[in-house]
Coordinates of C-alpha atoms and ligand atoms in Angstrom, one line a residue:
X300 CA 2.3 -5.4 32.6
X301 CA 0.9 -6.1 35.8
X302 CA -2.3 -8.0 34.6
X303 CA -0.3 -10.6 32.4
X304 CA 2.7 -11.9 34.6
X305 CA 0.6 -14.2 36.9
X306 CA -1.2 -15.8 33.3
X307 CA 0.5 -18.0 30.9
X308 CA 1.9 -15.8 28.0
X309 CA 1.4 -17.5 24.4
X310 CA 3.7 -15.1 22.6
X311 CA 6.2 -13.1 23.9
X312 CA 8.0 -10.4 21.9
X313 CA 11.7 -9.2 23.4
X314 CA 13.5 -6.0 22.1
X315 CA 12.7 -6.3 18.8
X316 CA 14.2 -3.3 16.3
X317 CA 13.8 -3.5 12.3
X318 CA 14.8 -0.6 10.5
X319 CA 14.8 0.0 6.3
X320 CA 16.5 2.6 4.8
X321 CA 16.1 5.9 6.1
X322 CA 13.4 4.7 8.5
X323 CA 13.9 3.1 12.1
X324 CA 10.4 1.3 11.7
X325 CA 10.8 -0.3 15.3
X326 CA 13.1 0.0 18.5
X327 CA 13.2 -2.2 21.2
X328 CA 9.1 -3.1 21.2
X329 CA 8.0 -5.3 23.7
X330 CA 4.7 -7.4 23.7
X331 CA 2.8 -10.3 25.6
X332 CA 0.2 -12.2 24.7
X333 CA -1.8 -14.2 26.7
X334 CA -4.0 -17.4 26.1
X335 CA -7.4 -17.2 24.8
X336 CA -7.0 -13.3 25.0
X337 CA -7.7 -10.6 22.6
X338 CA -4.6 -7.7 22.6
X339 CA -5.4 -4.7 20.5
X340 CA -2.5 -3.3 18.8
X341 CA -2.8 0.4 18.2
X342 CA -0.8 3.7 17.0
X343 CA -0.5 6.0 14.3
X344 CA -0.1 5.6 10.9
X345 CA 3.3 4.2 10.4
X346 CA 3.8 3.8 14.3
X347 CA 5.4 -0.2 12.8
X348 CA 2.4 -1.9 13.9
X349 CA 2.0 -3.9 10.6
X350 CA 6.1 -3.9 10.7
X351 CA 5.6 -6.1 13.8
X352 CA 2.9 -8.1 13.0
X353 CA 4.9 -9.4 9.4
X354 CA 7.8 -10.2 11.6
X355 CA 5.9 -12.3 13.6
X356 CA 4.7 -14.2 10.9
X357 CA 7.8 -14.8 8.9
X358 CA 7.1 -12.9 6.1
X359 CA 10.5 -10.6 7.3
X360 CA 13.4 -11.1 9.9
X361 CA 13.9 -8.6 12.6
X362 CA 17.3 -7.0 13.1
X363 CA 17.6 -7.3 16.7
X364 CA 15.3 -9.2 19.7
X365 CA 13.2 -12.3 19.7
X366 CA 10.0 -14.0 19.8
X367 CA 9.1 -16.7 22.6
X368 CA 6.4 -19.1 22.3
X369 CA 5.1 -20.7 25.1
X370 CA 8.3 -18.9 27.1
X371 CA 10.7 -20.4 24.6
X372 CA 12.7 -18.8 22.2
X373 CA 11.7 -19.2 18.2
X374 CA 12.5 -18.9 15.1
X375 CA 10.5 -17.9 12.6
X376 CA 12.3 -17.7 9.6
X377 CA 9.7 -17.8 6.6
X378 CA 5.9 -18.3 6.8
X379 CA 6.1 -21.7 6.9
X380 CA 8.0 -21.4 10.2
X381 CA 5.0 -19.2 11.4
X382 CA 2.3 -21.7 10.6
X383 CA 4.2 -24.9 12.2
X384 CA 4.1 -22.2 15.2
X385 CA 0.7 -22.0 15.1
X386 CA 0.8 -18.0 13.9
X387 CA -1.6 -17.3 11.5
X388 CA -1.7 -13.2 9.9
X389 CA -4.6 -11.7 8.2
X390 CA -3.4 -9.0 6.1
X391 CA -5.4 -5.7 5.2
X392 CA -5.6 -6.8 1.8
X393 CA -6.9 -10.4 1.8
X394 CA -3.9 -13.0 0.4
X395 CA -6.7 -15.3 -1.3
X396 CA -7.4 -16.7 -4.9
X397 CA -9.8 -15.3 -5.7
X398 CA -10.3 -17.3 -9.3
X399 CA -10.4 -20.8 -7.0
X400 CA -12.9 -22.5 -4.7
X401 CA -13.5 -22.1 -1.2
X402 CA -12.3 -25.1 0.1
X403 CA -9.1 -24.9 -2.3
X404 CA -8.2 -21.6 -0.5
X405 CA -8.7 -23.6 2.4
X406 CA -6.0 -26.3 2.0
X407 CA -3.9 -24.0 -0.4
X408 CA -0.6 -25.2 -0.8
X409 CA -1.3 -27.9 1.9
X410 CA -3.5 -29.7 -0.8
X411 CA -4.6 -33.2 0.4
X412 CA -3.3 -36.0 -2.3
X413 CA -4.8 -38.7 -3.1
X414 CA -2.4 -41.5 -5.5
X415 CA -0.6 -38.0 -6.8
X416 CA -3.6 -35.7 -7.5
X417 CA -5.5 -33.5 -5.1
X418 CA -7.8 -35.1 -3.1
X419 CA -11.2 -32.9 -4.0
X420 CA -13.4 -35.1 -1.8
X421 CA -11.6 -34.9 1.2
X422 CA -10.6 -31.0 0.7
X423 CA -14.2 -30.5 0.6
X424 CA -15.3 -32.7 3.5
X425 CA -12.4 -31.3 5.9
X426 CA -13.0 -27.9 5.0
X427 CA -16.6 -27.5 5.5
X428 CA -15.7 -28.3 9.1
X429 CA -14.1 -25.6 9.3
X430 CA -16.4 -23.6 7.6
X431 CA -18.9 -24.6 10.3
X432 CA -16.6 -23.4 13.2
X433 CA -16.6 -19.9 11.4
X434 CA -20.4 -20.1 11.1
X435 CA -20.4 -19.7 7.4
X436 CA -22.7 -21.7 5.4
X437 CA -21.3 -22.4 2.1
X438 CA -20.6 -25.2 -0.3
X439 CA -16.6 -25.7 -0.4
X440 CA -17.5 -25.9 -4.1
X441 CA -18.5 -22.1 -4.5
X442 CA -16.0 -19.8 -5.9
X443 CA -14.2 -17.8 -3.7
X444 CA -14.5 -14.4 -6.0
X445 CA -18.6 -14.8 -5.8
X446 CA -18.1 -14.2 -1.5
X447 CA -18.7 -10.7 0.2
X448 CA -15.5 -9.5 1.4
X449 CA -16.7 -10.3 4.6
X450 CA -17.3 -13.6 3.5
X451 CA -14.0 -14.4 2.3
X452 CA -12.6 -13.0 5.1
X453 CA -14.4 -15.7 7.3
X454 CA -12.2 -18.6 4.5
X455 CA -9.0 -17.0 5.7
X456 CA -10.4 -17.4 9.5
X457 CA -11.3 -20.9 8.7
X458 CA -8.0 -21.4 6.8
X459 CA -6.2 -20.3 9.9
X460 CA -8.2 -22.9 12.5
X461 CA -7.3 -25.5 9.5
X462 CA -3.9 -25.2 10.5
X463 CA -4.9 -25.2 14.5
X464 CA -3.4 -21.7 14.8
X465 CA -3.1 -20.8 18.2
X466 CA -2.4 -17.2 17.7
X467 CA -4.5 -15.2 15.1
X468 CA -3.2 -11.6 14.0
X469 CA -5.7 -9.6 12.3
X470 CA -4.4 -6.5 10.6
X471 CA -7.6 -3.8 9.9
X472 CA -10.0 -6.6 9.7
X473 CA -13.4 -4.6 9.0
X474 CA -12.2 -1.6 6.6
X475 CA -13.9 -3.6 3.9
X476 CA -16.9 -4.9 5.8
X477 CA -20.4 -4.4 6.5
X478 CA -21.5 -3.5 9.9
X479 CA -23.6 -6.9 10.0
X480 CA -20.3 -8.3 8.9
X481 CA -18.4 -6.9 11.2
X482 CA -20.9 -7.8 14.5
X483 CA -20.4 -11.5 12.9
X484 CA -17.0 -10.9 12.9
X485 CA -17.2 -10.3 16.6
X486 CA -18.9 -13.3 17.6
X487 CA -16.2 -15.2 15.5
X488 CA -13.6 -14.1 17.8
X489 CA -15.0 -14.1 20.7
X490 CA -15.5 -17.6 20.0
X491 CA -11.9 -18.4 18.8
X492 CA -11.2 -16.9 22.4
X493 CA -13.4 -19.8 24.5
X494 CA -11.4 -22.1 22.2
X495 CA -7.6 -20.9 23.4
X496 CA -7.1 -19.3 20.5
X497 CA -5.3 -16.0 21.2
X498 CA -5.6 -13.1 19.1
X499 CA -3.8 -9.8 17.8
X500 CA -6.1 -7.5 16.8
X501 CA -5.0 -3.9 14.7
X502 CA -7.6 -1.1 14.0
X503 CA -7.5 2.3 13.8
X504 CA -11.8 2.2 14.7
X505 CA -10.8 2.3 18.5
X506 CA -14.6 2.2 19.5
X507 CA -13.6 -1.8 18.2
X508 CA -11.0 -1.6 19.9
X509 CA -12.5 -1.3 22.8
X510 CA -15.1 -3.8 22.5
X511 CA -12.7 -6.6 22.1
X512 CA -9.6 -6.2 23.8
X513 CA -8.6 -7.5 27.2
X514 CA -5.3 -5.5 26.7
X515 CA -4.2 -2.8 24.6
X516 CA -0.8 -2.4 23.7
X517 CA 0.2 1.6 22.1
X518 CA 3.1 2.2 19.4
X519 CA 4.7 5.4 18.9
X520 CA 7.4 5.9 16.3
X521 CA 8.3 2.3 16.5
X522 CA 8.3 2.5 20.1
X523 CA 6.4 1.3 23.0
X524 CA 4.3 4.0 24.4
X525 CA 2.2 2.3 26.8
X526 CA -0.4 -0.5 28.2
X527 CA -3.7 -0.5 29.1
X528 CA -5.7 -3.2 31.0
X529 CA -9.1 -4.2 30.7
X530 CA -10.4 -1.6 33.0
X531 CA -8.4 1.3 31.7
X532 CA -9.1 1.2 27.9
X533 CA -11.2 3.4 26.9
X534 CA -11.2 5.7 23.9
X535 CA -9.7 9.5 25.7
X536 CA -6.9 7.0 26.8
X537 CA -5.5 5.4 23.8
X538 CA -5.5 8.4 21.8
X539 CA -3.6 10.0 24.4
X540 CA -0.9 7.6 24.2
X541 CA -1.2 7.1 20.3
X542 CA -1.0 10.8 19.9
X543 CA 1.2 12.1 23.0
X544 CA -1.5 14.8 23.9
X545 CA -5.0 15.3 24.0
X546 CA -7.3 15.8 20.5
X547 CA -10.4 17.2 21.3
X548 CA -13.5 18.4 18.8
X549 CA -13.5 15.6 16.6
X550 CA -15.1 16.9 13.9
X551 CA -15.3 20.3 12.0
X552 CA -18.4 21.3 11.0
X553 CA -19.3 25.1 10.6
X554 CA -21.8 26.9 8.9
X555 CA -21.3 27.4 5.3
X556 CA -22.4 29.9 2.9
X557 CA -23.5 27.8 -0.1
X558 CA -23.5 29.1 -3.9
X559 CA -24.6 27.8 -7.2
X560 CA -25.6 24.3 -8.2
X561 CA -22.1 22.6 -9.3
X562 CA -23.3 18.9 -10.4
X563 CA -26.8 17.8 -11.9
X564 CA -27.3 14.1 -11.6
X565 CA -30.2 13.5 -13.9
X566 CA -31.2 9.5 -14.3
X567 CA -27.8 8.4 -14.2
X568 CA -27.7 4.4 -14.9
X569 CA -24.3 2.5 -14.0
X570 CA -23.7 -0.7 -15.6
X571 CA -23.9 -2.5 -12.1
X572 CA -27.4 -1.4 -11.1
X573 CA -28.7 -0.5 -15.0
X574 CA -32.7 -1.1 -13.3
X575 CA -31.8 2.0 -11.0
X576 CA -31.9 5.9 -12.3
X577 CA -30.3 8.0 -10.2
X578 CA -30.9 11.9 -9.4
X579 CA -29.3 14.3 -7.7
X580 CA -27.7 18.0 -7.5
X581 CA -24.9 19.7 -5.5
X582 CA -24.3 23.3 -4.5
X583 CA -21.0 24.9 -4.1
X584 CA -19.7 24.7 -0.9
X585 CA -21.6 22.0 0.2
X586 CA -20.5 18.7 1.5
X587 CA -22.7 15.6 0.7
X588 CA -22.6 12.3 2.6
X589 CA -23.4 9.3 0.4
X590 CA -24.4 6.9 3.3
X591 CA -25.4 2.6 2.8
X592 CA -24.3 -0.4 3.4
X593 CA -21.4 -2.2 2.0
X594 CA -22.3 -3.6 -1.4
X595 CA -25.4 -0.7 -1.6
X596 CA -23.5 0.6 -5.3
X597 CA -21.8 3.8 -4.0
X598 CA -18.8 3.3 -5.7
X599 CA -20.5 2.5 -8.8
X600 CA -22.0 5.6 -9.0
X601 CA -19.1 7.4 -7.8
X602 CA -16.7 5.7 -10.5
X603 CA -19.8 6.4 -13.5
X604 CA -19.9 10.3 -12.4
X605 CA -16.1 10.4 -13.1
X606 CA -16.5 8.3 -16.1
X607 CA -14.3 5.5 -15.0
X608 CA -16.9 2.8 -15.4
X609 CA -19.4 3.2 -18.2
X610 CA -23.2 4.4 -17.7
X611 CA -25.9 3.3 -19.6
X612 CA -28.3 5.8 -19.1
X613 CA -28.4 9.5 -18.0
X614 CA -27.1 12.8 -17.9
X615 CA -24.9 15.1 -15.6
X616 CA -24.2 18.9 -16.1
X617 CA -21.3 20.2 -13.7
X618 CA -22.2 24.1 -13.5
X619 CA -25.0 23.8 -16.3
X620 CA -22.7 22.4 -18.9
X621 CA -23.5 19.0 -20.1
X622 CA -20.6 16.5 -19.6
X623 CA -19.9 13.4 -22.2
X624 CA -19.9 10.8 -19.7
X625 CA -17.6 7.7 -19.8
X626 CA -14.4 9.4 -19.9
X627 CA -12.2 10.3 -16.8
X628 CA -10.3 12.9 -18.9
X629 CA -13.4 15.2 -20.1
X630 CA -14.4 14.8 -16.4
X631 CA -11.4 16.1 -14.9
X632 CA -11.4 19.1 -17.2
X633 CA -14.7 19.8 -15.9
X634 CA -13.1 20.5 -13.0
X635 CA -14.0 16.7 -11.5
X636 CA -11.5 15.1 -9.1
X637 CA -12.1 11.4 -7.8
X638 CA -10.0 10.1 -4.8
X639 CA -11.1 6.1 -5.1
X640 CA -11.8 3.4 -2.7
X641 CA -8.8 1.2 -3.7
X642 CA -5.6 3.3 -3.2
X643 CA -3.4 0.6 -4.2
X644 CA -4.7 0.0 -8.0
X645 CA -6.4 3.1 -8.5
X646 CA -4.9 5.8 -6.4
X647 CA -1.3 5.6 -6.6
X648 CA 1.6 5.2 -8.9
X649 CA 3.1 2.6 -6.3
X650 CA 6.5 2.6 -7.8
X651 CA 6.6 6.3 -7.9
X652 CA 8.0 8.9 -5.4
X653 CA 5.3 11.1 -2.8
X654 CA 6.3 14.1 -4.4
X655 CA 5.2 12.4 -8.3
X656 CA 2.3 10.8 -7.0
X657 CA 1.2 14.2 -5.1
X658 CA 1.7 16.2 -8.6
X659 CA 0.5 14.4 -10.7
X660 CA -2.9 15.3 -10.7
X661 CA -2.5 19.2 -10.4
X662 CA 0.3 19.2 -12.9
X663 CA -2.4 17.8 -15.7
X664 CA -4.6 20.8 -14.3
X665 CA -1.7 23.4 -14.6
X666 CA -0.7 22.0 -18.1
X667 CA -4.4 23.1 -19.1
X668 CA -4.1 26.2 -17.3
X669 CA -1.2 27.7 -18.9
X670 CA 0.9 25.2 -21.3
X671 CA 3.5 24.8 -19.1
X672 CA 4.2 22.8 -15.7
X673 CA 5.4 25.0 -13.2
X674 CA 7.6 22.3 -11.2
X675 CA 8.5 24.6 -8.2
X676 CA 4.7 25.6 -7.1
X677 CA 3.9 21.6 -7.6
X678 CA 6.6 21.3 -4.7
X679 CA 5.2 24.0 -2.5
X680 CA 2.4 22.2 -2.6
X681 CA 3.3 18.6 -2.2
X682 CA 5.7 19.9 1.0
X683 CA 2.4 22.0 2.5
X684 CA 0.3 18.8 2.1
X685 CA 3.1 16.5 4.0
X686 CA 3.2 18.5 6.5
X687 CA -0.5 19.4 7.1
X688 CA -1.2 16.0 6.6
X689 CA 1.5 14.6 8.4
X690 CA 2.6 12.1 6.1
X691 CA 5.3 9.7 7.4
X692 CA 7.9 9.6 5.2
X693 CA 11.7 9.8 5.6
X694 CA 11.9 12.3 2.6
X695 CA 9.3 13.4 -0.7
X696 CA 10.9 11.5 -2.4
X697 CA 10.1 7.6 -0.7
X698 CA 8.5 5.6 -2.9
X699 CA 4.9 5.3 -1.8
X700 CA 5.2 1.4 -2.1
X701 CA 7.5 1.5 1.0
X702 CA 5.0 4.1 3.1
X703 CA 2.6 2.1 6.1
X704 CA -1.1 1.9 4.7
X705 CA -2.7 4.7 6.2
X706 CA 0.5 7.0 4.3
X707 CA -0.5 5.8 1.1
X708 CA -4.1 6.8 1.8
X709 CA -3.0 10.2 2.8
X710 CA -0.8 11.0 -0.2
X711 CA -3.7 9.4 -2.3
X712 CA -5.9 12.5 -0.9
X713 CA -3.1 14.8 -0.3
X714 CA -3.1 14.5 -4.4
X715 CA -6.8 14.9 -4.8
X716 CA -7.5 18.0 -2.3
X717 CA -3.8 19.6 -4.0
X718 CA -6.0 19.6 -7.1
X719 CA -8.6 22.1 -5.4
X720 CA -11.4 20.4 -8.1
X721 CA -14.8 22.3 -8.6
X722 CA -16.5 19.1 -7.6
X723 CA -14.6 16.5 -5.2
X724 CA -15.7 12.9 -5.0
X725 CA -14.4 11.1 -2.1
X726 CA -14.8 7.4 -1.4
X727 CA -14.1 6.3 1.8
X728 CA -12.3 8.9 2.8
X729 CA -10.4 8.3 5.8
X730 CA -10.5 4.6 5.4
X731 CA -7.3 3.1 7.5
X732 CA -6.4 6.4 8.7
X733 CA -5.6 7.3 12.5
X734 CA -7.0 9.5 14.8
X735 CA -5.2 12.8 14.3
X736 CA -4.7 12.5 10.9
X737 CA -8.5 12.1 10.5
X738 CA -9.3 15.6 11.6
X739 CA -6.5 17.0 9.6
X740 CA -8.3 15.5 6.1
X741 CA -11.9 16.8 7.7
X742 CA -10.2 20.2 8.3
X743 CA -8.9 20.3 4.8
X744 CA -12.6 19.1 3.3
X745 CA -14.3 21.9 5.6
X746 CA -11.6 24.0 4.0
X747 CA -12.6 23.1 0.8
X748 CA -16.0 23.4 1.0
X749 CA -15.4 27.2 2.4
X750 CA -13.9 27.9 -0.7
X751 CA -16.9 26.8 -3.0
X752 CA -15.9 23.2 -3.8
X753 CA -18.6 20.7 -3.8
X754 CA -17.6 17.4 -2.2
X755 CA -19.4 14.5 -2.2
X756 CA -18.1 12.0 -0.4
X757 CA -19.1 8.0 0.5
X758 CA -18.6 6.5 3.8
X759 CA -19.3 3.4 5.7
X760 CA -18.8 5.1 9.1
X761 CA -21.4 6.5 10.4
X762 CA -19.9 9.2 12.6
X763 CA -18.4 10.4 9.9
X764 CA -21.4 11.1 8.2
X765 CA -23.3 12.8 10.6
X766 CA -20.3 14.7 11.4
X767 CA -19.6 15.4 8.4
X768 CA -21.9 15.8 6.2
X769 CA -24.5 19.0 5.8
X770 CA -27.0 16.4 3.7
X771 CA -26.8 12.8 3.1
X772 CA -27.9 10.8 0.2
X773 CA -29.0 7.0 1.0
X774 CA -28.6 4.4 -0.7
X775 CA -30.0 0.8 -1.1
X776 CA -28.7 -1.7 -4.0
X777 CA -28.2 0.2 -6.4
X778 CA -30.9 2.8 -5.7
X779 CA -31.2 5.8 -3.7
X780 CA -34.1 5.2 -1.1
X781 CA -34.0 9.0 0.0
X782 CA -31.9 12.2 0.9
X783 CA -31.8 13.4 4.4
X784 CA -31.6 17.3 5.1
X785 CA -29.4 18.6 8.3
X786 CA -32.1 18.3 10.6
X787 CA -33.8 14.5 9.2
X788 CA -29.9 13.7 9.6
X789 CA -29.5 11.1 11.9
X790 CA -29.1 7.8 13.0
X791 CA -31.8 5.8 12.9
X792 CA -32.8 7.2 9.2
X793 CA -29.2 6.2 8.1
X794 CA -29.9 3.1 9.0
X795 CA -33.4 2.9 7.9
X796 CA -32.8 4.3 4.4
X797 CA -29.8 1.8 4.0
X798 CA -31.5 -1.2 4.6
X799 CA -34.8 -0.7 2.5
X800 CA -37.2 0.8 4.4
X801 CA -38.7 4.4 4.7
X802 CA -37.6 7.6 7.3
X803 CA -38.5 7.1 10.1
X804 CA -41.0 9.6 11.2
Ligands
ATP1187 N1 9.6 -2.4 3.1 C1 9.7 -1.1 3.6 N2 10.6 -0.3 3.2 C2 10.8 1.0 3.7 N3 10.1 1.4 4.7 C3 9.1 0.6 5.2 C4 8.9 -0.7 4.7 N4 7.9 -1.3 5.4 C5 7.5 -0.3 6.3 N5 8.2 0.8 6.2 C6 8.1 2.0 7.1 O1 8.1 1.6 8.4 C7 7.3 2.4 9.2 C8 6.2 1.6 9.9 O2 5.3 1.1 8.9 P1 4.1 0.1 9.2 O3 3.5 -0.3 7.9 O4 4.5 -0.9 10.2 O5 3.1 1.1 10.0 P2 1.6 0.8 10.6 O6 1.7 1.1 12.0 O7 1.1 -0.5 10.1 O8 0.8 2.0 9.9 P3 -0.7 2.0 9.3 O9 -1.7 2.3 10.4 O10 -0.7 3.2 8.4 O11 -1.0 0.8 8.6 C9 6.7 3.4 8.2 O12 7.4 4.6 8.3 C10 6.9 2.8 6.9 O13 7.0 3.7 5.9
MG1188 MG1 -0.4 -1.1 8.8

């Protein structure tokens, strides 16, 4: 690490190995951080990086090496050792209370007392201080559940400055956000950075990477697999070291023979947006992009075509045939599959095994099929989809709870694209997944689509849609401000559609 011996390290990680059982989850990993820098963490899914990042924090011991702060050996037994550190971890899934204010989640369980009781006054006087620092202009008073994600995202980074952290860890910060959120997010840290606060930042969006980092440290397997410095990151680079070879032609997109209209979206009305009809068709074979900002009600509509969320107005027809909305089951026996946005609540059984989770939704379609399940085909299948997917997992049957995020995703979808649905709705896709296992789920969508399935699928990344997608729906809270053919596909009308206004000419 040529670039960091002559600087003062903050944080220095020795040797470190943690393994659970059947997994060796890291081996010997090295890592400096230096002051008022920003080091990207990168690597496949399950490469440890999160692994790393909990140790670090206290929320689990290592097995073997150490952790020096300011060049000295520490230890960081529980969390509470990591915040008297000054090492403050974001998780992926925000560790907030949601049901209390702002500046509570601020100060919680460090309440200021005043003669025995919490001290609301000065809660909400310290923490809109900090509040300030992060640029975020509201009352300590509001409650936390009425924030943007975004937003309460910028408490936990005000939570963390609270306690003077000197080293910030962000795990997949901007999954959830907006793109204005995420540029604010930026400015955030780059002004943490002018303040000496040093940060650890893990995404799988390497463009981000990139932006940010003034280092980038690669895991592989649990191990190091190399360094870049400033002037050698770029995005060629780390995937070659993620990935130990070169992935060219990102994305898969071939022409397709279309068929028959699949889904008929006439005047649908969610609950969430009841002001807004919404209309639409698919073909067989073709792949749909629903494109807008965070918040703009793709989900919604999403979650009302499947009949997990109740409409109040509308009508859909899958191959001509009028469906009873509201009801998951009479849509899945249309031949409907949803893969949702939320693995962890909605996707998965989390206590049960990859192979249960991977069957469970084709069983219910071969238990229609015939009357029986046919248990050794649901194997086949769930073995074909581990591998072609490359899910990490020490055997089919781990349970998923133990598997890194972007595994869970992948047996999420494995289950879902298993299913081989007339009609596949996909919500963010690829959200938290690497790389190479990206092109593997686009492979298996083009796949899809080359068979006559009709995907429609919602995404915040815009690559991904214009990649993607043969035609893109837009929408704007809680409407759809306009559809864009192949050749309208671009850009700039994304972008324009998303935020309100008109194609752009
Ligand atoms: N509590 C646990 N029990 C068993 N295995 C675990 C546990 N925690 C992590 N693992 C395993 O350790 C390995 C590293 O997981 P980790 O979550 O650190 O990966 P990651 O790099 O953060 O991946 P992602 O990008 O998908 O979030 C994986 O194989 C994972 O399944
Ligand atoms: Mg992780």
């Amino acid at each position: 690490m040529s670039d960091s011996s002559t600087e003062s390290s903050v944080l220095q990680v020795r040797g470190i190995g943690k393994s659970f059982p059947g997994v060796r989850a890291l081996h010997e990993v090295d890592l400096v951080l230096n002051k008022s820098q920003v080091l990207g963490l990168i690597g496949e899914n399950g490469a440890g990086k999160s692994t790393l990042m909990k140790i670090l924090a206290g929320v689990q011991p290592p097995d073997e090496g150490e952790v020096l702060i300011d060049g000295e050996i520490a230890t960081i037994g529980s969390t509470r050792d990591a915040l008297s550190l000054g090492i403050a971890l974001i998780h992926q899934e925000l560790n907030l209370a949601t049901n209390l204010s702002v500046g509570a989640n601020v100060f919680l369980g460090r309440e200021p007392l005043r003669k025995g009781l919490i001290d609301d006054a000065r809660i909400n006087e310290e923490s809109r201080k900090y509040l300030e620092m992060v640029g975020l202009d509201v009352d300590p008073t509001t409650l936390l559940g009425d924030l943007t994600i975004g937003k309460q995202q910028m408490v936990e980074i005000a939570k963390a400055l609270s306690i003077d952290a000197r080293v910030l860890i962000m795990d997949e910060p901007t999954s959830s956000l907006s793109q204005a959120e995420t540029e604010y997010l930026f400015r955030v840290i780059k002004d943490l950075r002018k303040r000496g606060v040093s940060v650890i930042y893990i995404s799988h969006r390497l463009g981000e990477v990139k932006e940010l980092s003034n280092h980038v440290t690669v895991l592989r397997d649990g191990e190091n697999a190399g360094e870049l410095t400033c002037e050698e990151i770029d995005h060629d680079a780390m995937v070659r070291l993620m990935v130990g070879r070169d992935l060219s032609g990102h994305f898969a997109k071939e022409q397709r023979e279309t068929g028959e209209q699949v889904l008929e979206v006439r005047d649908l009305c969610t609950a969430v947006h009841p002001e807004h009809a919404l209309s639409f068709s698919l073909k067989a074979g073709e792949i749909v992009g629903v494109a807008g900002l965070v918040g703009a009600g793709r989900t919604e509509m999403l979650e009302t075509l499947f009949g997990a969320m109740p409409s109040v107005g509308g009508a859909i027809f899958v191959e001509g045939n009028e469906i009873e909305l509201d009801s998951p089951v009479v849509a899945i026996r249309a031949g409907m599959a949803l893969a949702p946005e939320d693995r962890k609540t909605q996707g998965l059984v989390i206590d049960m095994s990859v192979r249960e989770n991977m069957s469970l939704a084709s069983l219910d379609r071969d238990k229609r099929k015939c009357g029986f399940l046919n248990f050794a085909k649901e194997n086949a299948i769930t073995k074909a989809m581990i591998k072609s997917m490359r899910v990490k997992t020490p055997s089919d049957e781990q349970i998923v709870r133990y598997l890194s995020g972007g595994n869970q995703q992948k047996v999420v979808l494995g289950k879902w694209l298993a299913m081989k649905p007339k009609l596949l709705l996909l919500d963010e896709p690829t959200r938290g997944i690497d790389v190479g296992a990206k092109r593997e789920i686009y492979g298996l969508m083009e796949e899809l689509a080359k068979t006559g399935v009709a995907i429609l699928f919602v995404s915040s990344e815009m690559e991904e849609v214009l990649g993607m997608a043969d035609r893109a729906i837009v929408m704007h809270e809680g409407s759809i401000t306009g559809e864009l053919e192949a050749d309208e596909l671009n850009e700039e009308n994304i972008m324009q559609l998303a935020t309100g206004g008109g194609k752009a000419a």
